[in-house]
Amino acid sequence: MPKWDRATLDRFIDAEAALVNRQLTLAAEGKDVWTAWRNIRKGIFSQYGQLLVEQKFGDIVVLTKRL
């Protein structure tokens, strides 16, 4: 991240905002703060790290919808 230019940083922030928004939406619906992570053991978010490294922030936004 330290080498990212402003445009890349903005895309990262947008992707992380999508993740946080999804977590909060699911928490409100499920009445449990951990609702978004109920299927994490199934590997539905396992691509996150690689997508982050590859700066595929749009794909991270799509991935959050699978939570």
Tab-separated table of C-alpha atoms in Angstrom:
chain	number	residue	atom	x	y	z
A	1	MET	CA	0.000	0.000	0.000
A	2	PRO	CA	2.761	2.584	0.636
A	3	LYS	CA	3.575	2.654	-3.081
A	4	TRP	CA	0.003	3.207	-4.199
A	5	ASP	CA	-0.857	6.439	-5.946
A	6	ARG	CA	-3.919	8.430	-4.906
A	7	ALA	CA	-6.206	6.829	-7.510
A	8	THR	CA	-5.240	3.322	-6.359
A	9	LEU	CA	-5.710	4.280	-2.730
A	10	ASP	CA	-9.165	5.660	-3.526
A	11	ARG	CA	-10.145	2.389	-5.231
A	12	PHE	CA	-8.902	0.458	-2.183
A	13	ILE	CA	-10.921	2.687	0.135
A	14	ASP	CA	-14.034	2.146	-1.993
A	15	ALA	CA	-13.564	-1.631	-1.848
A	16	GLU	CA	-13.082	-1.593	1.917
A	17	ALA	CA	-16.132	0.643	2.302
A	18	ALA	CA	-18.162	-1.912	0.348
A	19	LEU	CA	-16.950	-4.623	2.715
A	20	VAL	CA	-17.799	-2.645	5.848
A	21	ASN	CA	-21.196	-1.660	4.439
A	22	ARG	CA	-21.982	-5.305	3.677
A	23	GLN	CA	-20.921	-6.367	7.160
A	24	LEU	CA	-23.129	-3.747	8.782
A	25	THR	CA	-26.098	-4.516	6.541
A	26	LEU	CA	-25.921	-8.221	7.317
A	27	ALA	CA	-25.389	-7.532	11.013
A	28	ALA	CA	-28.534	-5.406	11.111
A	29	GLU	CA	-30.556	-8.022	9.243
A	30	GLY	CA	-29.226	-10.951	11.244
A	31	LYS	CA	-29.161	-9.200	14.610
A	32	ASP	CA	-25.588	-10.424	15.038
A	33	VAL	CA	-22.385	-8.559	14.268
A	34	TRP	CA	-20.814	-11.765	12.920
A	35	THR	CA	-23.559	-12.590	10.395
A	36	ALA	CA	-21.379	-11.548	7.443
A	37	TRP	CA	-18.827	-14.174	8.401
A	38	ARG	CA	-21.216	-17.088	8.890
A	39	ASN	CA	-19.896	-18.902	5.806
A	40	ILE	CA	-16.244	-17.910	6.084
A	41	ARG	CA	-15.216	-21.535	6.729
A	42	LYS	CA	-16.573	-22.417	3.296
A	43	GLY	CA	-13.875	-20.232	1.769
A	44	ILE	CA	-16.158	-17.653	0.211
A	45	PHE	CA	-13.728	-14.866	1.048
A	46	SER	CA	-10.472	-16.770	0.558
A	47	GLN	CA	-9.603	-14.836	-2.611
A	48	TYR	CA	-9.503	-11.511	-0.770
A	49	GLY	CA	-5.765	-11.508	-0.083
A	50	GLN	CA	-4.808	-12.293	-3.659
A	51	LEU	CA	-7.246	-9.746	-5.036
A	52	LEU	CA	-5.753	-7.157	-2.708
A	53	VAL	CA	-2.209	-7.950	-3.860
A	54	GLU	CA	-3.308	-7.740	-7.494
A	55	GLN	CA	-5.173	-4.488	-6.790
A	56	LYS	CA	-8.394	-5.965	-8.170
A	57	PHE	CA	-10.555	-3.800	-5.987
A	58	GLY	CA	-13.650	-4.107	-8.174
A	59	ASP	CA	-13.463	-7.866	-7.709
A	60	ILE	CA	-13.296	-7.343	-3.947
A	61	VAL	CA	-16.538	-5.360	-4.155
A	62	VAL	CA	-18.141	-8.263	-6.043
A	63	LEU	CA	-16.742	-10.722	-3.499
A	64	THR	CA	-18.361	-8.854	-0.608
A	65	LYS	CA	-21.760	-9.611	-2.124
A	66	ARG	CA	-21.100	-13.311	-1.515
A	67	LEU	CA	-20.848	-12.837	2.233
